[in-house]
Amino acid sequence: MFKKLLIANRGEIAIRILRACKELGIKTVAVHSLIDASLMHVKFADESICIGPNSSAQSYLNISSILSAAEVTGAEAIHPGVGFLSENAHFARMVSEHNITFIGPSPYHLTMMGDKVIAKKTMQNLGLPVVNGSDGALDDIEIALRNAENIGYPVILKASLGGGGKGMKVSNNPEELQLNFKLAKSEAKINFGSDAIYLEKYLTNPKHIEIQIICDNYGHVLFLGERECSIQRNNQKLMEESPSTVLNEEQRYHIGEIIVKAFRQLGYSGVATIEFLYDNGQFFFMEVNPRLQVEHSVTEQTTGIDIVKEQIKIAAGEELSIHQSDIKIKGHAIEFRINAEDSKTFMPCPGKIEELYFPGGNGIRVDSHIYRNYVVPQYYDSLLAKIIVYANTREECLKKAAYALDELVIDGVNTTTELHKKLIKEQDIIDGNFDIHWLVRNIDRL
Ligand code: ADP
């Protein structure tokens, strides 16, 4: 096992990784930007190093600064967390060239999954069901128009190297597609450095269902069930749960088996989430996230498996000690993302946390980095806390969630707490009757 690990991230996820390291007896190095010097993960780590000014580009995305910090402190491994450099193949390659272990898949697999067109083709060849769409990236509007005609409107244009729910354009007819084609290309170029875009059938009422897997270096692939993440704003998740209300045991294990076989064949190592749209009882592959995800905690509650510890052990070359037959998906878990943002417009709301109280009790888990008088900076993601509620049934889970969200006090900044309180009282949410557009359709009323 590693003796020392550097956490190349901030916020709640940095603390989450730090806790896993403590349990595994690994010394930790925290890195931080200037403004983050007093964050909790910096205080709890064995060592800490400032890696640059406040902007992400100059700190948490600054590869040479992070590598220098690892060299200076003698860290044997780097955990990239989520976001920032976690899917960056170049960073993963640089890390291993410095004889440091990158906690994640190989640069080869990161490159493959980072290009959604290649990932989709690869997964389709390995037997995964995919959304009907263009055959690869599109350069020519005439081909795009012909594709759309064959598939049928509405269609969605997506950036091949896209992420974070950005740069997607829906078109309902050829005129819109003609306009959006140019826009999508230039937005892709600006946001992701490549103007490669592709086209897909736009599913009007699907659910977002994703599958968590863990793979070691010895061909073992574990399937940890699904998470439903249909409650979204700006194509980004707000509330996640496991299991999904719409899958039965047979459907769950059917898709699980296809994925396990595909990833074994790929020789993939590390954790991954395979994201699908789910419509009319059918799965449609969207993308692979070849890293830890914010919502991993939901699956930890329903399986009892510490995904971060397993991820680190795999990177250290250990064989998975758990077998598929040991994994029992039990009870129900829901995660509520508490973001510093306006609950109607979802614009970020930085500011000072004047008062803070976290809920507790049986089955309530709070993953957070904030404290009273903490000033939420404008530079980073708006996530303040994850309230993860676990109970035997979904019904009980929603009841627990009601008191947990009522107990939660975060004064000084606007948060998504009030929205969550309303959401769990909605009949559609109680009935599991919602798709990825439910929140947008209902936000004005809420
Ligand atoms: P990103 O990598 O930016 O998160 P994804 O491909 O995972 O992009 O898509 C993010 C979200 O966008 C999905 O959860 C879904 O809400 C919406 N979306 C993506 N593709 C489609 C599609 N073909 N039809 C309908 N909605 C889609």
Short mmCIF file of C-alpha atoms and ligand atoms in Angstrom, two decimals:
data_model
loop_
_atom_site.label_atom_id
_atom_site.label_comp_id
_atom_site.label_asym_id
_atom_site.label_seq_id
_atom_site.Cartn_x
_atom_site.Cartn_y
_atom_site.Cartn_z
CA MET A 1 0.00 0.00 0.00
CA PHE A 2 1.08 3.60 -0.59
CA LYS A 3 2.77 5.39 2.28
CA LYS A 4 1.78 8.86 1.13
CA LEU A 5 -0.90 10.15 -1.24
CA LEU A 6 -1.54 13.62 -2.65
CA ILE A 7 -5.15 14.74 -3.08
CA ALA A 8 -5.37 16.97 -6.16
CA ASN A 9 -8.75 18.44 -5.33
CA ARG A 10 -10.70 20.56 -2.84
CA GLY A 11 -14.04 20.71 -1.00
CA GLU A 12 -16.08 17.77 0.23
CA ILE A 13 -14.47 15.26 -2.13
CA ALA A 14 -10.98 16.09 -0.81
CA ILE A 15 -12.20 15.30 2.73
CA ARG A 16 -13.89 12.12 1.50
CA ILE A 17 -10.58 10.89 0.00
CA LEU A 18 -8.64 12.00 3.06
CA ARG A 19 -10.90 9.89 5.30
CA ALA A 20 -10.34 6.82 3.12
CA CYS A 21 -6.57 7.37 3.34
CA LYS A 22 -6.72 7.62 7.14
CA GLU A 23 -8.56 4.30 7.31
CA LEU A 24 -5.96 2.72 5.05
CA GLY A 25 -3.06 4.13 7.09
CA ILE A 26 -1.83 6.36 4.25
CA LYS A 27 -0.27 9.76 5.00
CA THR A 28 -1.91 12.60 3.09
CA VAL A 29 -0.78 15.72 1.25
CA ALA A 30 -3.39 18.41 0.65
CA VAL A 31 -2.93 20.97 -2.10
CA HIS A 32 -4.81 24.24 -2.20
CA SER A 33 -5.16 27.58 -3.94
CA LEU A 34 -4.42 30.78 -2.02
CA ILE A 35 -8.03 31.34 -0.98
CA ASP A 36 -8.46 27.71 0.12
CA ALA A 37 -5.64 27.78 2.71
CA SER A 38 -8.04 27.37 5.62
CA LEU A 39 -10.20 24.59 4.15
CA MET A 40 -10.82 21.58 6.37
CA HIS A 41 -9.00 19.08 4.16
CA VAL A 42 -5.89 21.26 4.46
CA LYS A 43 -6.20 21.20 8.26
CA PHE A 44 -6.83 17.45 8.46
CA ALA A 45 -4.02 16.42 6.08
CA ASP A 46 -0.55 15.49 7.30
CA GLU A 47 1.05 18.04 4.97
CA SER A 48 -0.20 20.80 2.73
CA ILE A 49 1.14 22.87 -0.13
CA CYS A 50 -0.20 25.97 -1.86
CA ILE A 51 -0.24 25.29 -5.61
CA GLY A 52 -1.22 28.68 -6.95
CA PRO A 53 -3.62 31.63 -7.09
CA ASN A 54 -7.38 31.32 -6.85
CA SER A 55 -8.37 30.58 -10.42
CA SER A 56 -8.70 26.83 -11.11
CA ALA A 57 -6.52 27.14 -14.20
CA GLN A 58 -3.64 28.38 -12.06
CA SER A 59 -4.14 25.98 -9.15
CA TYR A 60 -6.25 22.80 -9.30
CA LEU A 61 -5.68 22.47 -13.05
CA ASN A 62 -2.01 23.44 -12.85
CA ILE A 63 -0.28 20.16 -13.72
CA SER A 64 3.31 21.26 -13.14
CA SER A 65 2.47 22.79 -9.78
CA ILE A 66 0.69 19.63 -8.61
CA LEU A 67 3.53 17.40 -9.83
CA SER A 68 6.08 19.59 -8.04
CA ALA A 69 4.03 19.33 -4.84
CA ALA A 70 4.05 15.53 -5.16
CA GLU A 71 7.79 15.44 -5.81
CA VAL A 72 8.64 17.77 -2.93
CA THR A 73 6.53 15.83 -0.43
CA GLY A 74 7.48 12.38 -1.75
CA ALA A 75 3.87 11.35 -2.47
CA GLU A 76 3.69 7.96 -4.16
CA ALA A 77 0.19 8.41 -5.54
CA ILE A 78 -2.14 11.20 -6.68
CA HIS A 79 -5.90 11.01 -6.29
CA PRO A 80 -7.53 13.49 -8.71
CA GLY A 81 -10.99 13.34 -7.05
CA VAL A 82 -13.86 14.45 -9.31
CA GLY A 83 -13.83 17.22 -11.91
CA PHE A 84 -10.58 19.19 -12.37
CA LEU A 85 -7.91 16.75 -13.69
CA SER A 86 -9.75 13.51 -12.91
CA GLU A 87 -10.41 12.62 -16.58
CA ASN A 88 -7.30 14.21 -18.04
CA ALA A 89 -5.26 11.57 -19.89
CA HIS A 90 -2.29 13.92 -20.30
CA PHE A 91 -2.17 14.48 -16.54
CA ALA A 92 -2.42 10.73 -15.86
CA ARG A 93 0.47 10.12 -18.27
CA MET A 94 2.60 12.88 -16.71
CA VAL A 95 1.93 11.45 -13.24
CA SER A 96 3.15 7.99 -14.22
CA GLU A 97 6.14 9.44 -16.07
CA HIS A 98 7.15 10.87 -12.70
CA ASN A 99 6.91 7.39 -11.19
CA ILE A 100 3.83 8.34 -9.23
CA THR A 101 0.63 6.28 -9.33
CA PHE A 102 -2.44 7.97 -10.76
CA ILE A 103 -5.54 6.77 -8.90
CA GLY A 104 -7.67 6.03 -11.93
CA PRO A 105 -7.70 4.11 -15.19
CA SER A 106 -4.86 4.07 -17.73
CA PRO A 107 -4.28 7.12 -19.96
CA TYR A 108 -5.37 4.86 -22.83
CA HIS A 109 -8.81 4.30 -21.30
CA LEU A 110 -9.11 7.95 -20.24
CA THR A 111 -8.47 9.02 -23.84
CA MET A 112 -11.00 6.50 -25.13
CA MET A 113 -13.75 7.59 -22.71
CA GLY A 114 -12.89 11.28 -23.07
CA ASP A 115 -13.94 11.23 -26.69
CA LYS A 116 -17.66 10.48 -26.54
CA VAL A 117 -17.80 9.43 -30.18
CA ILE A 118 -15.05 6.84 -29.70
CA ALA A 119 -16.53 5.74 -26.37
CA LYS A 120 -19.96 5.26 -27.93
CA LYS A 121 -18.58 3.23 -30.85
CA THR A 122 -16.44 1.11 -28.54
CA MET A 123 -19.35 0.40 -26.22
CA GLN A 124 -21.68 -0.38 -29.10
CA ASN A 125 -19.14 -2.89 -30.46
CA LEU A 126 -18.99 -4.44 -26.99
CA GLY A 127 -22.74 -5.02 -26.99
CA LEU A 128 -24.12 -2.01 -25.12
CA PRO A 129 -27.35 -0.48 -26.44
CA VAL A 130 -26.76 3.09 -27.69
CA VAL A 131 -28.92 6.07 -28.70
CA ASN A 132 -29.53 6.17 -32.43
CA GLY A 133 -27.29 8.85 -33.96
CA SER A 134 -24.67 9.93 -36.46
CA ASP A 135 -21.90 7.55 -37.36
CA GLY A 136 -19.16 9.42 -35.55
CA ALA A 137 -18.34 13.14 -35.56
CA LEU A 138 -19.98 15.40 -38.16
CA ASP A 139 -18.21 17.94 -40.36
CA ASP A 140 -20.82 18.52 -42.97
CA ILE A 141 -24.24 20.09 -42.35
CA GLU A 142 -25.68 18.17 -45.33
CA ILE A 143 -24.78 14.86 -43.67
CA ALA A 144 -26.18 16.13 -40.37
CA LEU A 145 -29.46 17.04 -42.08
CA ARG A 146 -29.66 13.64 -43.76
CA ASN A 147 -28.89 11.90 -40.45
CA ALA A 148 -31.60 13.88 -38.68
CA GLU A 149 -34.10 13.05 -41.42
CA ASN A 150 -33.38 9.33 -41.03
CA ILE A 151 -33.44 9.36 -37.23
CA GLY A 152 -36.41 11.72 -36.96
CA TYR A 153 -36.63 15.06 -35.10
CA PRO A 154 -36.00 16.20 -32.39
CA VAL A 155 -32.24 15.62 -32.45
CA ILE A 156 -29.46 16.79 -30.14
CA LEU A 157 -25.98 17.97 -31.11
CA LYS A 158 -23.28 17.17 -28.57
CA ALA A 159 -19.58 18.00 -28.36
CA SER A 160 -17.36 14.91 -28.80
CA LEU A 161 -15.08 16.12 -26.01
CA GLY A 162 -17.96 17.65 -24.01
CA GLY A 163 -18.73 17.36 -20.34
CA GLY A 164 -20.50 18.98 -17.42
CA GLY A 165 -23.78 19.14 -19.31
CA LYS A 166 -22.41 21.95 -21.50
CA GLY A 167 -22.68 22.65 -25.22
CA MET A 168 -25.70 20.54 -26.13
CA LYS A 169 -28.21 21.85 -28.67
CA VAL A 170 -31.65 20.43 -29.40
CA SER A 171 -33.23 20.94 -32.83
CA ASN A 172 -36.87 20.28 -33.76
CA ASN A 173 -36.60 20.80 -37.52
CA PRO A 174 -34.03 21.26 -40.32
CA GLU A 175 -34.01 25.07 -39.94
CA GLU A 176 -33.09 24.83 -36.27
CA LEU A 177 -30.48 22.18 -37.01
CA GLN A 178 -28.84 24.42 -39.59
CA LEU A 179 -28.56 27.24 -37.04
CA ASN A 180 -27.49 24.99 -34.16
CA PHE A 181 -24.87 23.17 -36.20
CA LYS A 182 -22.68 26.28 -36.47
CA LEU A 183 -23.38 27.33 -32.89
CA ALA A 184 -22.62 23.88 -31.44
CA LYS A 185 -19.36 23.70 -33.38
CA SER A 186 -18.09 27.07 -32.22
CA GLU A 187 -19.22 26.48 -28.61
CA ALA A 188 -17.48 23.09 -28.62
CA LYS A 189 -14.28 24.72 -29.88
CA ILE A 190 -14.40 27.44 -27.21
CA ASN A 191 -15.30 25.14 -24.30
CA PHE A 192 -13.50 21.91 -25.14
CA GLY A 193 -10.74 22.90 -27.59
CA SER A 194 -12.18 20.86 -30.46
CA ASP A 195 -15.11 21.64 -32.73
CA ALA A 196 -15.97 17.95 -33.20
CA ILE A 197 -19.69 17.40 -32.64
CA TYR A 198 -22.07 14.49 -33.16
CA LEU A 199 -25.79 14.03 -33.42
CA GLU A 200 -28.24 11.86 -31.51
CA LYS A 201 -31.94 11.26 -31.36
CA TYR A 202 -33.25 13.54 -28.61
CA LEU A 203 -35.27 11.43 -26.23
CA THR A 204 -38.12 13.56 -24.92
CA ASN A 205 -38.98 11.88 -21.62
CA PRO A 206 -36.15 9.59 -20.55
CA LYS A 207 -34.78 8.91 -17.11
CA HIS A 208 -31.05 9.15 -16.36
CA ILE A 209 -29.87 5.83 -14.97
CA GLU A 210 -26.21 5.06 -14.39
CA ILE A 211 -24.36 1.93 -13.37
CA GLN A 212 -21.43 1.86 -10.92
CA ILE A 213 -18.64 -0.65 -11.46
CA ILE A 214 -15.25 -1.38 -9.87
CA CYS A 215 -12.52 -3.22 -11.80
CA ASP A 216 -9.14 -4.45 -10.58
CA ASN A 217 -5.99 -5.24 -12.58
CA TYR A 218 -6.76 -8.97 -12.57
CA GLY A 219 -9.92 -9.09 -14.68
CA HIS A 220 -12.40 -8.81 -11.80
CA VAL A 221 -15.30 -6.49 -12.52
CA LEU A 222 -17.89 -5.78 -9.84
CA PHE A 223 -21.32 -4.38 -10.54
CA LEU A 224 -22.75 -2.26 -7.71
CA GLY A 225 -26.21 -1.58 -9.08
CA GLU A 226 -27.64 1.60 -10.50
CA ARG A 227 -28.32 5.17 -9.49
CA GLU A 228 -31.15 7.23 -10.88
CA CYS A 229 -30.19 10.88 -11.41
CA SER A 230 -33.15 12.25 -13.37
CA ILE A 231 -33.71 15.32 -11.20
CA GLN A 232 -31.43 17.75 -13.04
CA ARG A 233 -31.06 21.43 -13.83
CA ASN A 234 -28.92 22.63 -16.78
CA ASN A 235 -28.28 18.94 -17.58
CA GLN A 236 -26.57 18.65 -14.17
CA LYS A 237 -27.67 16.41 -11.33
CA LEU A 238 -29.34 17.71 -8.18
CA MET A 239 -30.77 14.62 -6.48
CA GLU A 240 -29.64 11.02 -6.91
CA GLU A 241 -30.98 7.76 -5.58
CA SER A 242 -30.45 4.04 -5.59
CA PRO A 243 -32.14 1.82 -6.52
CA SER A 244 -34.22 3.37 -9.29
CA THR A 245 -37.97 2.91 -8.87
CA VAL A 246 -38.35 1.65 -12.44
CA LEU A 247 -35.92 -1.26 -12.61
CA ASN A 248 -36.73 -4.76 -11.49
CA GLU A 249 -34.13 -7.31 -10.43
CA GLU A 250 -34.04 -8.95 -13.85
CA GLN A 251 -33.48 -5.70 -15.79
CA ARG A 252 -30.85 -4.61 -13.26
CA TYR A 253 -28.79 -7.75 -13.61
CA HIS A 254 -29.30 -8.00 -17.35
CA ILE A 255 -27.67 -4.59 -18.01
CA GLY A 256 -25.13 -5.31 -15.24
CA GLU A 257 -24.00 -8.49 -16.99
CA ILE A 258 -23.57 -6.77 -20.36
CA ILE A 259 -21.42 -4.06 -18.73
CA VAL A 260 -19.31 -6.44 -16.68
CA LYS A 261 -18.52 -8.46 -19.80
CA ALA A 262 -17.67 -5.32 -21.82
CA PHE A 263 -15.33 -3.85 -19.20
CA ARG A 264 -13.61 -7.17 -18.63
CA GLN A 265 -12.97 -7.34 -22.35
CA LEU A 266 -11.63 -3.77 -22.30
CA GLY A 267 -9.14 -4.64 -19.55
CA TYR A 268 -10.30 -1.56 -17.66
CA SER A 269 -8.93 -0.88 -14.19
CA GLY A 270 -10.43 1.43 -11.57
CA VAL A 271 -13.93 2.69 -10.87
CA ALA A 272 -16.33 3.83 -13.59
CA THR A 273 -19.89 4.93 -14.07
CA ILE A 274 -21.71 4.04 -17.24
CA GLU A 275 -24.45 6.56 -17.95
CA PHE A 276 -27.64 5.70 -19.80
CA LEU A 277 -30.87 7.32 -20.79
CA TYR A 278 -33.72 4.95 -19.97
CA ASP A 279 -36.87 5.17 -22.02
CA ASN A 280 -39.81 2.78 -22.43
CA GLY A 281 -38.00 -0.01 -20.62
CA GLN A 282 -34.85 0.35 -22.77
CA PHE A 283 -31.34 1.51 -21.93
CA PHE A 284 -29.42 3.84 -24.24
CA PHE A 285 -25.72 4.32 -23.51
CA MET A 286 -24.57 7.95 -23.25
CA GLU A 287 -21.07 8.01 -21.81
CA VAL A 288 -18.59 6.50 -19.40
CA ASN A 289 -17.27 8.57 -16.51
CA PRO A 290 -13.88 6.94 -15.87
CA ARG A 291 -13.50 8.29 -12.34
CA LEU A 292 -15.15 8.65 -8.97
CA GLN A 293 -18.47 10.53 -9.08
CA VAL A 294 -20.00 12.95 -6.63
CA GLU A 295 -22.97 10.62 -6.14
CA HIS A 296 -20.85 7.51 -5.39
CA SER A 297 -21.95 7.86 -1.75
CA VAL A 298 -25.48 6.70 -2.59
CA THR A 299 -24.12 3.35 -3.77
CA GLU A 300 -21.86 3.09 -0.72
CA GLN A 301 -24.98 3.24 1.45
CA THR A 302 -26.91 0.55 -0.45
CA THR A 303 -23.98 -1.86 -0.90
CA GLY A 304 -21.90 -1.20 2.22
CA ILE A 305 -18.81 -0.95 0.01
CA ASP A 306 -16.35 1.91 0.47
CA ILE A 307 -15.79 2.81 -3.18
CA VAL A 308 -12.90 5.22 -2.49
CA LYS A 309 -10.98 2.71 -0.38
CA GLU A 310 -11.45 0.04 -3.05
CA GLN A 311 -10.32 2.50 -5.72
CA ILE A 312 -7.09 3.25 -3.84
CA LYS A 313 -6.43 -0.44 -3.10
CA ILE A 314 -6.86 -1.33 -6.79
CA ALA A 315 -4.41 1.41 -7.84
CA ALA A 316 -1.94 0.01 -5.31
CA GLY A 317 -2.16 -3.30 -7.18
CA GLU A 318 -4.39 -5.19 -4.77
CA GLU A 319 -6.85 -7.76 -5.98
CA LEU A 320 -10.53 -7.10 -5.22
CA SER A 321 -11.39 -9.09 -2.13
CA ILE A 322 -15.15 -8.83 -2.71
CA HIS A 323 -16.99 -11.12 -5.10
CA GLN A 324 -20.14 -10.31 -7.02
CA SER A 325 -22.04 -12.85 -4.93
CA ASP A 326 -21.08 -10.89 -1.77
CA ILE A 327 -22.79 -7.76 -3.04
CA LYS A 328 -26.32 -7.32 -1.80
CA ILE A 329 -28.15 -4.17 -2.74
CA LYS A 330 -30.10 -3.37 0.39
CA GLY A 331 -32.46 -0.56 1.37
CA HIS A 332 -32.76 2.80 -0.33
CA ALA A 333 -30.50 5.87 -0.42
CA ILE A 334 -31.12 9.40 -1.71
CA GLU A 335 -28.53 12.15 -2.04
CA PHE A 336 -29.52 15.81 -1.94
CA ARG A 337 -26.95 18.19 -3.36
CA ILE A 338 -26.89 21.36 -1.32
CA ASN A 339 -25.42 23.99 -3.61
CA ALA A 340 -24.76 27.67 -2.99
CA GLU A 341 -27.08 28.83 -5.69
CA ASP A 342 -30.40 30.48 -6.34
CA SER A 343 -33.10 27.83 -6.20
CA LYS A 344 -35.00 29.29 -9.17
CA THR A 345 -32.31 30.49 -11.56
CA PHE A 346 -29.57 28.15 -10.29
CA MET A 347 -27.03 30.96 -10.54
CA PRO A 348 -24.13 30.49 -8.07
CA CYS A 349 -24.41 32.51 -4.83
CA PRO A 350 -21.01 32.91 -3.21
CA GLY A 351 -20.86 34.52 0.25
CA LYS A 352 -20.23 33.96 3.95
CA ILE A 353 -21.87 31.13 5.91
CA GLU A 354 -23.22 32.96 8.97
CA GLU A 355 -24.89 30.04 10.69
CA LEU A 356 -24.54 26.29 10.22
CA TYR A 357 -26.20 23.20 11.62
CA PHE A 358 -26.05 19.77 10.04
CA PRO A 359 -28.76 17.12 10.49
CA GLY A 360 -28.01 13.74 12.03
CA GLY A 361 -29.59 10.57 13.27
CA ASN A 362 -29.80 7.01 12.08
CA GLY A 363 -29.20 6.78 8.33
CA ILE A 364 -28.23 10.42 7.77
CA ARG A 365 -24.78 10.99 6.25
CA VAL A 366 -23.41 14.46 5.61
CA ASP A 367 -20.37 14.88 3.36
CA SER A 368 -19.27 18.49 3.48
CA HIS A 369 -16.32 20.82 3.87
CA ILE A 370 -18.09 23.95 5.08
CA TYR A 371 -18.05 25.52 8.54
CA ARG A 372 -19.47 28.61 10.24
CA ASN A 373 -17.89 31.82 8.89
CA TYR A 374 -16.58 29.97 5.83
CA VAL A 375 -16.68 32.23 2.80
CA VAL A 376 -17.90 30.34 -0.28
CA PRO A 377 -15.53 31.49 -3.03
CA GLN A 378 -16.75 32.44 -6.50
CA TYR A 379 -14.04 30.45 -8.23
CA TYR A 380 -15.20 26.85 -7.89
CA ASP A 381 -18.12 24.48 -7.98
CA SER A 382 -21.11 25.57 -5.87
CA LEU A 383 -21.52 22.26 -4.00
CA LEU A 384 -21.57 22.90 -0.23
CA ALA A 385 -22.77 19.59 1.16
CA LYS A 386 -24.28 16.27 0.25
CA ILE A 387 -27.04 15.03 2.54
CA ILE A 388 -27.30 11.30 1.98
CA VAL A 389 -30.30 9.61 3.55
CA TYR A 390 -30.52 5.86 3.95
CA ALA A 391 -33.46 3.70 5.06
CA ASN A 392 -34.97 0.27 4.47
CA THR A 393 -37.49 1.53 1.94
CA ARG A 394 -37.86 4.54 -0.33
CA GLU A 395 -40.93 5.64 1.61
CA GLU A 396 -38.99 5.69 4.89
CA CYS A 397 -36.11 7.39 3.13
CA LEU A 398 -38.33 10.28 2.01
CA LYS A 399 -39.71 10.64 5.57
CA LYS A 400 -36.21 10.78 7.03
CA ALA A 401 -35.18 13.23 4.32
CA ALA A 402 -38.02 15.56 5.34
CA TYR A 403 -36.70 15.97 8.89
CA ALA A 404 -33.05 16.00 7.79
CA LEU A 405 -33.66 18.87 5.36
CA ASP A 406 -35.74 20.69 8.00
CA GLU A 407 -32.88 20.37 10.52
CA LEU A 408 -30.30 21.67 8.06
CA VAL A 409 -29.36 25.30 8.67
CA ILE A 410 -27.07 27.17 6.28
CA ASP A 411 -27.54 30.92 6.70
CA GLY A 412 -25.78 33.64 4.74
CA VAL A 413 -25.96 32.21 1.22
CA ASN A 414 -28.85 30.97 -0.91
CA THR A 415 -28.92 27.20 -1.20
CA THR A 416 -30.93 24.46 -2.89
CA THR A 417 -32.26 23.24 0.49
CA GLU A 418 -35.71 24.84 0.15
CA LEU A 419 -36.11 23.38 -3.32
CA HIS A 420 -35.30 19.88 -2.03
CA LYS A 421 -37.86 20.30 0.78
CA LYS A 422 -40.53 21.03 -1.81
CA LEU A 423 -39.36 18.30 -4.18
CA ILE A 424 -39.80 15.46 -1.70
CA LYS A 425 -43.41 16.50 -1.09
CA GLU A 426 -44.31 16.38 -4.78
CA GLN A 427 -46.60 13.46 -5.69
CA ASP A 428 -44.58 12.71 -8.85
CA ILE A 429 -41.38 12.45 -6.82
CA ILE A 430 -43.08 10.27 -4.22
CA ASP A 431 -44.40 8.02 -7.01
CA GLY A 432 -41.09 7.88 -8.92
CA ASN A 433 -42.93 9.46 -11.82
CA PHE A 434 -40.27 11.84 -13.21
CA ASP A 435 -37.85 12.15 -16.09
CA ILE A 436 -34.80 14.33 -16.84
CA HIS A 437 -36.99 17.31 -17.79
CA TRP A 438 -39.33 17.14 -14.79
CA LEU A 439 -37.54 19.85 -12.81
CA VAL A 440 -37.35 22.30 -15.71
CA ARG A 441 -41.06 21.71 -16.45
CA ASN A 442 -42.03 22.32 -12.83
CA ILE A 443 -39.53 24.89 -11.55
CA ASP A 444 -41.76 27.95 -11.93
CA ARG A 445 -44.49 26.34 -9.86
CA LEU A 446 -42.09 25.17 -7.12
P1 ADP B 1 -22.11 15.48 -20.03
O1 ADP B 1 -20.88 14.67 -20.24
O2 ADP B 1 -21.94 16.90 -20.45
O3 ADP B 1 -22.71 15.32 -18.67
P2 ADP B 1 -24.07 13.61 -21.13
O4 ADP B 1 -23.93 12.97 -22.46
O5 ADP B 1 -23.81 12.77 -19.93
O6 ADP B 1 -23.18 14.93 -21.10
O7 ADP B 1 -25.53 14.23 -20.99
C1 ADP B 1 -25.89 15.00 -19.88
C2 ADP B 1 -27.39 15.14 -19.83
O8 ADP B 1 -27.90 15.70 -21.06
C3 ADP B 1 -28.14 13.83 -19.67
O9 ADP B 1 -28.24 13.39 -18.32
C4 ADP B 1 -29.49 14.20 -20.27
O10 ADP B 1 -30.23 14.96 -19.33
C5 ADP B 1 -29.15 15.12 -21.43
N1 ADP B 1 -28.99 14.35 -22.70
C6 ADP B 1 -27.84 13.92 -23.26
N2 ADP B 1 -28.08 13.22 -24.42
C7 ADP B 1 -29.43 13.22 -24.60
C8 ADP B 1 -30.32 12.65 -25.60
N3 ADP B 1 -29.87 11.95 -26.63
N4 ADP B 1 -31.66 12.84 -25.42
C9 ADP B 1 -32.13 13.55 -24.36
N5 ADP B 1 -31.35 14.11 -23.41
C10 ADP B 1 -30.02 13.95 -23.50
#
